[in-house]
Structures are given as C-alpha cells and as structure tokens.
Short mmCIF file of C-alpha atoms in Angstrom, two decimals:
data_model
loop_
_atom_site.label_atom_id
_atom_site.label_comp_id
_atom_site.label_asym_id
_atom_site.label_seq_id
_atom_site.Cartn_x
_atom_site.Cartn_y
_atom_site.Cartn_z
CA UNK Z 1 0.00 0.00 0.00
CA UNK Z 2 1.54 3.45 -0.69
CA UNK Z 3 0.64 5.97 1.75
CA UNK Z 4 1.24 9.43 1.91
CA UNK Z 5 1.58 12.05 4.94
CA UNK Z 6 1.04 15.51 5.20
CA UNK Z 7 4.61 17.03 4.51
CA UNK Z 8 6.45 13.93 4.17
CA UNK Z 9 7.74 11.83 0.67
CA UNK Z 10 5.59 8.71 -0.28
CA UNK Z 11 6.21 5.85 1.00
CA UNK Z 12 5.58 2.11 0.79
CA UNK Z 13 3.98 0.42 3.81
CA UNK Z 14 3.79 -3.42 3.92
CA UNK Z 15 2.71 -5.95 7.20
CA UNK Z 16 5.26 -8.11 8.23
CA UNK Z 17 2.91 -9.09 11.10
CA UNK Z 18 -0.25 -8.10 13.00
CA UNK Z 19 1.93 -5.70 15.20
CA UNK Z 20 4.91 -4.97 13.39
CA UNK Z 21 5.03 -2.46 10.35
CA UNK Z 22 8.18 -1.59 7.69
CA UNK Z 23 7.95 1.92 6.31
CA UNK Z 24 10.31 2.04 3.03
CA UNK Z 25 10.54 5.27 1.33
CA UNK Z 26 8.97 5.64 -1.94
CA UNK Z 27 12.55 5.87 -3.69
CA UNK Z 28 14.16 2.89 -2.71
CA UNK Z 29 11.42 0.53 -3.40
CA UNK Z 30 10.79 -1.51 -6.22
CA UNK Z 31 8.15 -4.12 -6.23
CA UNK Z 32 6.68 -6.36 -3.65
CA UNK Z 33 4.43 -9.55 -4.02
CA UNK Z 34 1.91 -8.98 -0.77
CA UNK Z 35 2.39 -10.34 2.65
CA UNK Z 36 5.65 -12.12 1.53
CA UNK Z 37 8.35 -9.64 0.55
CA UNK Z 38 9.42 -6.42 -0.93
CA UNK Z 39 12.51 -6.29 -3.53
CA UNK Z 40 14.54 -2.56 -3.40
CA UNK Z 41 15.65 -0.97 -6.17
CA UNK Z 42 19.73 -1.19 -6.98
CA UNK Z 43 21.61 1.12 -5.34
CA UNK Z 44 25.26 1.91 -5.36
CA UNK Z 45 27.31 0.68 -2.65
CA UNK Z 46 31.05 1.69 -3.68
CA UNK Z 47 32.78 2.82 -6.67
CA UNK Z 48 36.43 3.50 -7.95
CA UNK Z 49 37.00 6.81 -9.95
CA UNK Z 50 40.17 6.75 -11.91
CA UNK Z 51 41.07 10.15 -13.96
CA UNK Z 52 44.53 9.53 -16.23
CA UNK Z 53 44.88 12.25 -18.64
CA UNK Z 54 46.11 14.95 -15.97
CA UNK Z 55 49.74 16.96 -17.53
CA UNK Z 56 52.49 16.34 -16.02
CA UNK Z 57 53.07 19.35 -13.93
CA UNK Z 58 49.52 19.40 -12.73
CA UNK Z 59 50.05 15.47 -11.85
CA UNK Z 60 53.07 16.52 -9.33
CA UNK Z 61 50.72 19.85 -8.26
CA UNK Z 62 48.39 17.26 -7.00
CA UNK Z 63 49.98 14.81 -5.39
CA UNK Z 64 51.87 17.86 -3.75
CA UNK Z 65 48.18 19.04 -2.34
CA UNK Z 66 47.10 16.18 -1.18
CA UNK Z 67 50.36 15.37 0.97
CA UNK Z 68 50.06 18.88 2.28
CA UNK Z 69 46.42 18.30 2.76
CA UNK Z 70 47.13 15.29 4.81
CA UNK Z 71 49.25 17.14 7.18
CA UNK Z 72 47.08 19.85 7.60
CA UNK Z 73 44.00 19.68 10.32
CA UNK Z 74 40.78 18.97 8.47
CA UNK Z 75 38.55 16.41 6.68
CA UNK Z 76 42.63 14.38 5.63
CA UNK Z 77 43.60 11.56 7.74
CA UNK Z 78 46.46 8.70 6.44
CA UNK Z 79 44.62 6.16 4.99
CA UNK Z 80 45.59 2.76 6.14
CA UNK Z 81 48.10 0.99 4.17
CA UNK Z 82 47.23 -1.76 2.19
CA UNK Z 83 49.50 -5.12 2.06
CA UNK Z 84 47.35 -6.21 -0.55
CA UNK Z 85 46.84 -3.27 -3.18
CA UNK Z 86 50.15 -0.66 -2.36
CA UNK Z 87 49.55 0.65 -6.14
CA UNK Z 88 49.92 4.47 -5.37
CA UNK Z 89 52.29 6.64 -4.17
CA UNK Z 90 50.10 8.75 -1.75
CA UNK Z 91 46.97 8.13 -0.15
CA UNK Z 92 44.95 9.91 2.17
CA UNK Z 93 41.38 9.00 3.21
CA UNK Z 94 38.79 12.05 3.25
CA UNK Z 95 36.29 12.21 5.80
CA UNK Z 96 32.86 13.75 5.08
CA UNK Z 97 31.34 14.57 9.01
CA UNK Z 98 27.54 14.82 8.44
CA UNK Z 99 27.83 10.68 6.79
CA UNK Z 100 30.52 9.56 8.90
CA UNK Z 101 32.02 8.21 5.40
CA UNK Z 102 35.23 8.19 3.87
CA UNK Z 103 36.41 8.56 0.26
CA UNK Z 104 40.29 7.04 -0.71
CA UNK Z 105 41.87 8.94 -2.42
CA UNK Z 106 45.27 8.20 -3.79
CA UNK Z 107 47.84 9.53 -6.47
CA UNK Z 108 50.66 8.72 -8.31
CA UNK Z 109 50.41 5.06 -9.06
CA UNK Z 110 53.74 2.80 -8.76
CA UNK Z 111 52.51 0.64 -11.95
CA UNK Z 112 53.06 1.99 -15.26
CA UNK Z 113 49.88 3.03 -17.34
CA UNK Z 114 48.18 2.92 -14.09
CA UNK Z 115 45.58 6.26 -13.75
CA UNK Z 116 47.32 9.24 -11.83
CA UNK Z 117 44.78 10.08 -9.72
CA UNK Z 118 42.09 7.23 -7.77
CA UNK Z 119 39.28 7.57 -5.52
CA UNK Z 120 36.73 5.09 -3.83
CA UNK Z 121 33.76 5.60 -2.15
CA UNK Z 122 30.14 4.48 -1.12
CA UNK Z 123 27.64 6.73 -3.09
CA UNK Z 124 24.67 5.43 -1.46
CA UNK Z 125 26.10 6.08 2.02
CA UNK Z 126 27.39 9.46 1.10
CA UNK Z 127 24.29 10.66 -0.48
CA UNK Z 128 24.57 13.84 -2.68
CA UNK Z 129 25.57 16.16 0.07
CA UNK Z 130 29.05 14.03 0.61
CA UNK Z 131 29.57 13.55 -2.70
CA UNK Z 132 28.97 17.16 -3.55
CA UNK Z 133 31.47 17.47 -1.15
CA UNK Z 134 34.46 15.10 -2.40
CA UNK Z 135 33.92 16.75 -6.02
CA UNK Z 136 34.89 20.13 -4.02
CA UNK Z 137 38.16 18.85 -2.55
CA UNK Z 138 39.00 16.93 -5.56
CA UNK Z 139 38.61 20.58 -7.76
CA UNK Z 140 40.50 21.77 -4.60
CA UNK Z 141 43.73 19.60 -5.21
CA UNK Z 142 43.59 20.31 -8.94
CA UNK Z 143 44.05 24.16 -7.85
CA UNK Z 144 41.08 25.30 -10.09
CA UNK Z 145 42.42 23.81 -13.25
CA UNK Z 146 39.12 22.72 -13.88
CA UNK Z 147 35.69 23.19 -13.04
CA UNK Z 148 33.24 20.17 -12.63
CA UNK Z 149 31.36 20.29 -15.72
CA UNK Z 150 34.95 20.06 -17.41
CA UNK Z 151 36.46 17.38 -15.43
CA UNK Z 152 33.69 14.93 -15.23
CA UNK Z 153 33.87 13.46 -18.59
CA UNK Z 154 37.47 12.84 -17.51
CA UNK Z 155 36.64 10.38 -14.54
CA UNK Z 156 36.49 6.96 -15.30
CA UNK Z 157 34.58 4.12 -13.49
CA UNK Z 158 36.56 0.87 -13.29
CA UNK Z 159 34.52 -0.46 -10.33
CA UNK Z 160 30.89 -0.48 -9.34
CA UNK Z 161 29.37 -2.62 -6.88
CA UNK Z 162 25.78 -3.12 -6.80
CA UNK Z 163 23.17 -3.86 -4.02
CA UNK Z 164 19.69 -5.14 -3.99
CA UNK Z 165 18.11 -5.28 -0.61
CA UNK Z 166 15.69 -8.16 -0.44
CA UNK Z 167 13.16 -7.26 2.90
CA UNK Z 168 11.19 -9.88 4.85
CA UNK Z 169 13.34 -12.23 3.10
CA UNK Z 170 15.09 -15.41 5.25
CA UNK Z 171 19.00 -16.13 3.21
CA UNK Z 172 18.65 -19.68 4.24
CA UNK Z 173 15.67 -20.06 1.76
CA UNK Z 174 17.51 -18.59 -1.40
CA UNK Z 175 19.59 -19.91 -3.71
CA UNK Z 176 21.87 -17.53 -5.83
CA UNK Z 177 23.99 -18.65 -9.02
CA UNK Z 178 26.10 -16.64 -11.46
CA UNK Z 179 25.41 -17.35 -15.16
CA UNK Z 180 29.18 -17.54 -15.86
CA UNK Z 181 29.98 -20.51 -13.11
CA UNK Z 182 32.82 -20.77 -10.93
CA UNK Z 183 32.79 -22.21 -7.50
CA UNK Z 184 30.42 -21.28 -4.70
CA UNK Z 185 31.73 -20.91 -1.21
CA UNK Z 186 29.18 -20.38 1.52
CA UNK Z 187 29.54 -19.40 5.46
CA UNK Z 188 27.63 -20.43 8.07
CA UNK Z 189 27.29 -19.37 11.67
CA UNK Z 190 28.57 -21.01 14.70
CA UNK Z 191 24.97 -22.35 14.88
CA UNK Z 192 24.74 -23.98 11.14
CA UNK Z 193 23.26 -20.29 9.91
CA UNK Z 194 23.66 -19.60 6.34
CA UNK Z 195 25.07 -15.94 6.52
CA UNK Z 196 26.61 -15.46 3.34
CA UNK Z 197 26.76 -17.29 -0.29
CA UNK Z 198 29.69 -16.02 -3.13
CA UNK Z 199 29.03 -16.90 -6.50
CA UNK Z 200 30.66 -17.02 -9.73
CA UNK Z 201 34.26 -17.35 -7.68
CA UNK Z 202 37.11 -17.75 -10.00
CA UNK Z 203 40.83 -18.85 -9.15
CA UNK Z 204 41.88 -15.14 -8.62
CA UNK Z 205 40.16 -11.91 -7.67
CA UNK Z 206 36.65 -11.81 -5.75
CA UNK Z 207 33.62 -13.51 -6.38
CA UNK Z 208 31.31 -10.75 -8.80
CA UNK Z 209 28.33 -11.90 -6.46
CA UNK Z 210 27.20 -13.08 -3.22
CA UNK Z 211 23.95 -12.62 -1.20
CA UNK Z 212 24.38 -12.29 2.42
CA UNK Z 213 22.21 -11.53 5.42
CA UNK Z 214 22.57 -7.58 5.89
CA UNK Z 215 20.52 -7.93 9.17
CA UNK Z 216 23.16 -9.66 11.02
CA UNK Z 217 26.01 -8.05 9.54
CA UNK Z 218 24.11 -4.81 11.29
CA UNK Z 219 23.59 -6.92 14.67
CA UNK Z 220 27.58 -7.85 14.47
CA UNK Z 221 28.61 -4.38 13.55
CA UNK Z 222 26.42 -2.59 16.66
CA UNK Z 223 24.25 -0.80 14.22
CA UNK Z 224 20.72 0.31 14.25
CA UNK Z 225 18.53 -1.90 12.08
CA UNK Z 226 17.33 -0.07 8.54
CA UNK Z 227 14.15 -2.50 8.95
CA UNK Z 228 13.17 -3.21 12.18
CA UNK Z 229 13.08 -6.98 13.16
CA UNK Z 230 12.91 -8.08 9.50
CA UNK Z 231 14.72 -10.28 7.68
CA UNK Z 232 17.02 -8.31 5.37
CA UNK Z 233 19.30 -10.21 3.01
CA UNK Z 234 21.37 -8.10 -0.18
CA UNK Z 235 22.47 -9.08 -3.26
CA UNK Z 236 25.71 -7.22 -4.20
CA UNK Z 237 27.57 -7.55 -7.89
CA UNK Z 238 30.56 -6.46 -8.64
CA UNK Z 239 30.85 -5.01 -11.78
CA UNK Z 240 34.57 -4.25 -13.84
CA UNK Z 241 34.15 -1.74 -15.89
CA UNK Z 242 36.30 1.26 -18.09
CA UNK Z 243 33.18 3.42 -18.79
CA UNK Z 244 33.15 7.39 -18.58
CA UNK Z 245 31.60 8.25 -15.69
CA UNK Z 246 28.68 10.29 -17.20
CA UNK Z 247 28.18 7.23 -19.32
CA UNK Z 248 27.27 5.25 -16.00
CA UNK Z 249 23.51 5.50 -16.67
CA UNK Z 250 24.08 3.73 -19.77
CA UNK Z 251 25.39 0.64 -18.27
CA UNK Z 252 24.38 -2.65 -19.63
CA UNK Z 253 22.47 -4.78 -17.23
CA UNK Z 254 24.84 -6.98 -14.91
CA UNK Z 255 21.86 -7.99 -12.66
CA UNK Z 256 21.14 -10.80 -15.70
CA UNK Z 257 24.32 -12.77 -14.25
CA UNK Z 258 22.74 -13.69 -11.09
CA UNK Z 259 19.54 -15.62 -10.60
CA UNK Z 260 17.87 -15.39 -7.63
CA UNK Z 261 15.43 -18.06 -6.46
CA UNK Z 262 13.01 -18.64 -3.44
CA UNK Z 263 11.16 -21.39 -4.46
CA UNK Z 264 8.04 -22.34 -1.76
CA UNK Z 265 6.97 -25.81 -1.78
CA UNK Z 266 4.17 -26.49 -4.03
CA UNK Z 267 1.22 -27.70 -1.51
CA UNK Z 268 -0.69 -29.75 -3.98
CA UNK Z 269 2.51 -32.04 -4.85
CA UNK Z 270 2.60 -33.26 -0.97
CA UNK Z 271 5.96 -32.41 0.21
CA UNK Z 272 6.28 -32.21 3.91
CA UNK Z 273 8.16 -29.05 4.90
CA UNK Z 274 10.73 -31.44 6.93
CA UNK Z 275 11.67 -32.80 3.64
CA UNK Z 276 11.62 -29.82 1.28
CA UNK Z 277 14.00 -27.64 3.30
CA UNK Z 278 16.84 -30.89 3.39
CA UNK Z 279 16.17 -31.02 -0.86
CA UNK Z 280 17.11 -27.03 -0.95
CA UNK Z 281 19.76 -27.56 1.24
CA UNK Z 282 20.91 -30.37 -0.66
CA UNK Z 283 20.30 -27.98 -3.58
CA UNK Z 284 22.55 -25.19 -2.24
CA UNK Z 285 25.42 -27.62 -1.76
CA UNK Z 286 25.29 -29.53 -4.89
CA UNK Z 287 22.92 -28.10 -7.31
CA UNK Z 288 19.19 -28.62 -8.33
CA UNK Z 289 20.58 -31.54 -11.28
CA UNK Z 290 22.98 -33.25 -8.27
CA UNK Z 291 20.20 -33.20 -5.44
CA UNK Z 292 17.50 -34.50 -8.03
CA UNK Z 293 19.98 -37.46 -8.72
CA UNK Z 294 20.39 -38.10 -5.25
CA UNK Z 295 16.42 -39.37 -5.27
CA UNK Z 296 16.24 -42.89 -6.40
CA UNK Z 297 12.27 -42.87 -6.82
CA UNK Z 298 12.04 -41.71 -10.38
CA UNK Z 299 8.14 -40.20 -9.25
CA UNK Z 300 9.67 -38.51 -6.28
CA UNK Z 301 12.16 -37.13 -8.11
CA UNK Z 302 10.00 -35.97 -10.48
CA UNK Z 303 7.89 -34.46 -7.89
CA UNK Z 304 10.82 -32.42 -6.39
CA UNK Z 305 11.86 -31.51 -9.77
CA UNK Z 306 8.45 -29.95 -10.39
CA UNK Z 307 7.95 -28.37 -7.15
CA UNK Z 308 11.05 -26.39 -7.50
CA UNK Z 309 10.36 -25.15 -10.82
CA UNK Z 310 6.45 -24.41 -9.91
CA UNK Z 311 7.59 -22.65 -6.21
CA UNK Z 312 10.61 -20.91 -8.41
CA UNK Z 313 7.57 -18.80 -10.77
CA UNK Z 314 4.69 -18.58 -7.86
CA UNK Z 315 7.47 -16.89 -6.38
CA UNK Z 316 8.96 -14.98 -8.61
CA UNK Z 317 11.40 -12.57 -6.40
CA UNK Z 318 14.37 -11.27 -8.84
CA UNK Z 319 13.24 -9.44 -12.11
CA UNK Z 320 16.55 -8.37 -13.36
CA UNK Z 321 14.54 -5.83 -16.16
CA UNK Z 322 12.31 -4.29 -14.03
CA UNK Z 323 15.04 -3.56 -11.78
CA UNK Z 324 17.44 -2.45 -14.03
CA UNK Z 325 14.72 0.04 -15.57
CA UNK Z 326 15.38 1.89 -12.81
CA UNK Z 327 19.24 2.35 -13.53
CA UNK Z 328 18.91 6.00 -15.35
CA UNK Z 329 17.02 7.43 -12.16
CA UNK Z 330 19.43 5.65 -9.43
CA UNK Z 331 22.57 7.36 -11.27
CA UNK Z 332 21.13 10.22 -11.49
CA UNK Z 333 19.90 10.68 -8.26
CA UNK Z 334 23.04 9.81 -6.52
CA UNK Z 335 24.38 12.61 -7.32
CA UNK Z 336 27.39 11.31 -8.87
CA UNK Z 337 26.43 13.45 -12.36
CA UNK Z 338 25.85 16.99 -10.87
#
C-alpha cells in the first residue's frame, strides 16, 4: 500500500505481522508480491573513480596538495596501508562529518599506465551532500584547473558494486547462481546459519556476487537496524568496468548474471516441509541436477523436480529488467552526475 503524509515523501507500507510495520521510502522501493516480501531498487554501494589524462606538472601539483592536505587539520587523515593493493604513491582517506564516510583517495600510481589520480567511495552512504562534497576537494587539489562540468567526462569508473536489498526475506531459503559458473563458497554461523553465499568465484580476484544476510552483519557491527526486526538479506555484484563516468547510466544490465530463487513448496505435490527444506539444502550444496539425482524414486524425483520449478515462478522474487529500468534514475539521483 503506498501511503502518503502531510509534509512527508511517499512511502511504501507493507505488514510483516499483526503488530509490526516496515515503512520504506517511496525511492528505494521496487516491487513487492503482498504479505511475503518487498525487492529494493539497486543502489550503489562503492565505486572507484580513476582520472589519467592529468599533464604532467599538474600530476606533481596534485599529489603535492594532497600530501600537504594530509598534514594539515581537516577532513585528511592517512589512509591505512594496504599489504594487498600498495599501487599508489600517496593516499589519504577524506572524511565527510555529516555521513561519517570516507572517500580514498590516492595519487601517483607505482605501476606503469596505471591512472594518476584514484578515488573510492560508497555513493549510497554518502548521499549527494558528501559527494557534492568530495567533487569540491577533488577541484580543490587540482588548484582550479578545472571546473566540474569540465572534469567529469574525464573520470572513469573501473569499479561499481551493486546492491539489492531483499526485505522480509530469510537467506537460508535462497539460492543464488552466477550465469558464468565458478565455485560457490558459503559461510555459516557457529549455529549452522547460512550468513553469506559467493558466486561465480574464479581462481583469482573476488567472487562478482554473493547474497548475504545484511541484518546480522548490522547486529555484528552494533548498528541500528534499517528494517526493524525483519529479515534483510542483499544481493551485491561487482561489476569491472572502463566506462566514462557520465556514461554510468548507460550501463548494460549486470543484474542478468545472477539468478535469484526462493522457491516455496508447491502444496498440492505433498511435500512435507521437513523434507523440502533438506532437498534445498541439498540444492545449495550440490545443485538442483545433483540433489535430483540423489532421489532414487524416479516419481519422487519428479515431484521435487516440479515443485522447485512451480515454487521458483509462484514466487517470482528477482526481475533483473524491471530492476534495471530503474538504472537511469538511481545514477542520477546519486548525485554522482551533478
């Protein structure tokens, strides 16, 4: 039901039970199927900023201000160095107060053809204000060479990740697989909890997807709950890329790797809920084709085979399209394209 209050933005209100309620504003939502769950639209939870084409007296301007910058008192601090990644030269974390987030920033790589200049940050978290305000201090330690409009279609995305919140959703029911393979590695809670699932995991670099439950990342981390008491699982993709920045609402759709499946045992075929949640485990450790095989009874089998596929569409919970229809409006209302 959308609902709207004198003064305040519309928002979507659905019943998760007879005395609890989840308010989710009107811009994050996406579509719902009633008194089950509501699916968010995407939303941007980091991305890397790379801008090469800088001349060479400006590049050692630069890394100049941003070493004096870090000395200085203000929004600089040392950013942490990294073992894993020490690519650049200097590096200096920015803080932005009113978020409580950070953006990396870092210049003068150590890896030939590398970008110059290199920053990293959570849009979503940031919201326009923050990144209104990194866009400042980045003009800031290119001492007014540019102004925005002129230095945008200089930035380069190389990294995106992507979230999907999935709300009133339990992780232990859904089963997530990346259309290009690889090896799925799941973790589990001291008590046998599925917590999270990566997907698509080669022999180097991270898995491009996982699904894992938000809610209790929150609970671990000491933070306030975005949705109460609910179950809260996210879908994140990571997505490579060498696009222009004010390209980024032209993005083809990435969400078409993953499918995402909640399948709810089909009443009418007879299988006991004790029975159907060991087949989707067995499902999540092997595969749907590996668990089937495991069934000796060609009719059962057959029966599990159908239930899967009929509780897979009467409960149809990822719509990669419709979600990715909403791509244009989530870039530009980041406020990553000013």
């Amino acid at each position: 039901m959308l609902i709207q209050e004198s003064g305040l933005p519309v928002n979507y209100q659905f019943k998760v039970s007879s005395s609890n309620k989840v308010i989710i504003p009107l811009g994050e939502y996406a579509y719902h199927k009633p008194g089950l769950w509501v699916v968010c639209r995407p939303k941007i939870d980091k991305i890397t900023l790379t801008v090469k084409d800088l001349d060479p007296d400006l590049q050692n301007l630069v890394q100049a201000n941003l070493i004096a910058a870090e000395d200085e008192k203000g929004p600089y601090t040392s950013a942490p160095v990294s073992k894993k990644a020490p690519y650049y030269q200097t590096r200096a974390l920015l803080t932005h107060e009113p978020s409580g987030q950070n953006a990396l920033i870092e210049a003068k790589p150590k890896l030939p053809g590398a970008a110059f200049l290199r920053m990293e940050f959570n849009p979503h978290k940031l919201g326009k204000a923050g990144i209104s305000f990194v866009y400042s201090h980045l003009l800031a330690l290119l001492s007014g060479a540019y102004f925005l409009h002129e230095l945008l279609p200089k930035v380069r995305v190389t990294r995106l990740d992507i979230a999907v919140d999935l709300i009133d959703v339990p992780i232990q029911d859904v089963h997530v697989t990346y259309g290009n393979g690889g090896k799925t590695l799941a973790y589990f809670s001291s008590v046998g909890q599925l917590e999270t699932l990566y997907v698509g995991k080669k022999k180097s670099g991270p898995a491009p997807g996982y699904i894992y439950d938000k809610k209790q990342q929150l609970l671990d981390n000491g933070q306030p709950l975005v949705f109460k008491n609910v179950s809260h699982a996210r879908v994140e993709l990571h997505v490579k890329s060498s696009r222009p920045l004010v390209k980024l609402g032209t993005l083809k759709n990435p969400l078409n790797k993953l499918t995402v499946q909640w399948p709810l045992a089909g009443p009418s075929l007879d299988l006991t809920p004790h029975h159907w949640s060991h087949f989707l485990d067995s499902v999540r450790l092997r595969g749907l084709q590996a668990a089937l095989s495991l069934i000796s009874d060609g009719v059962t089998r057959e029966n599990y085979a159908i239930g899967f596929k009929k509780g897979c569409e009467e409960n149809h919970i990822w719509d990669a399209q419709k979600l990715w229809g909403m791509w244009g409006e989530v870039v530009h209302g980041s406020g990553l394209l000013p």
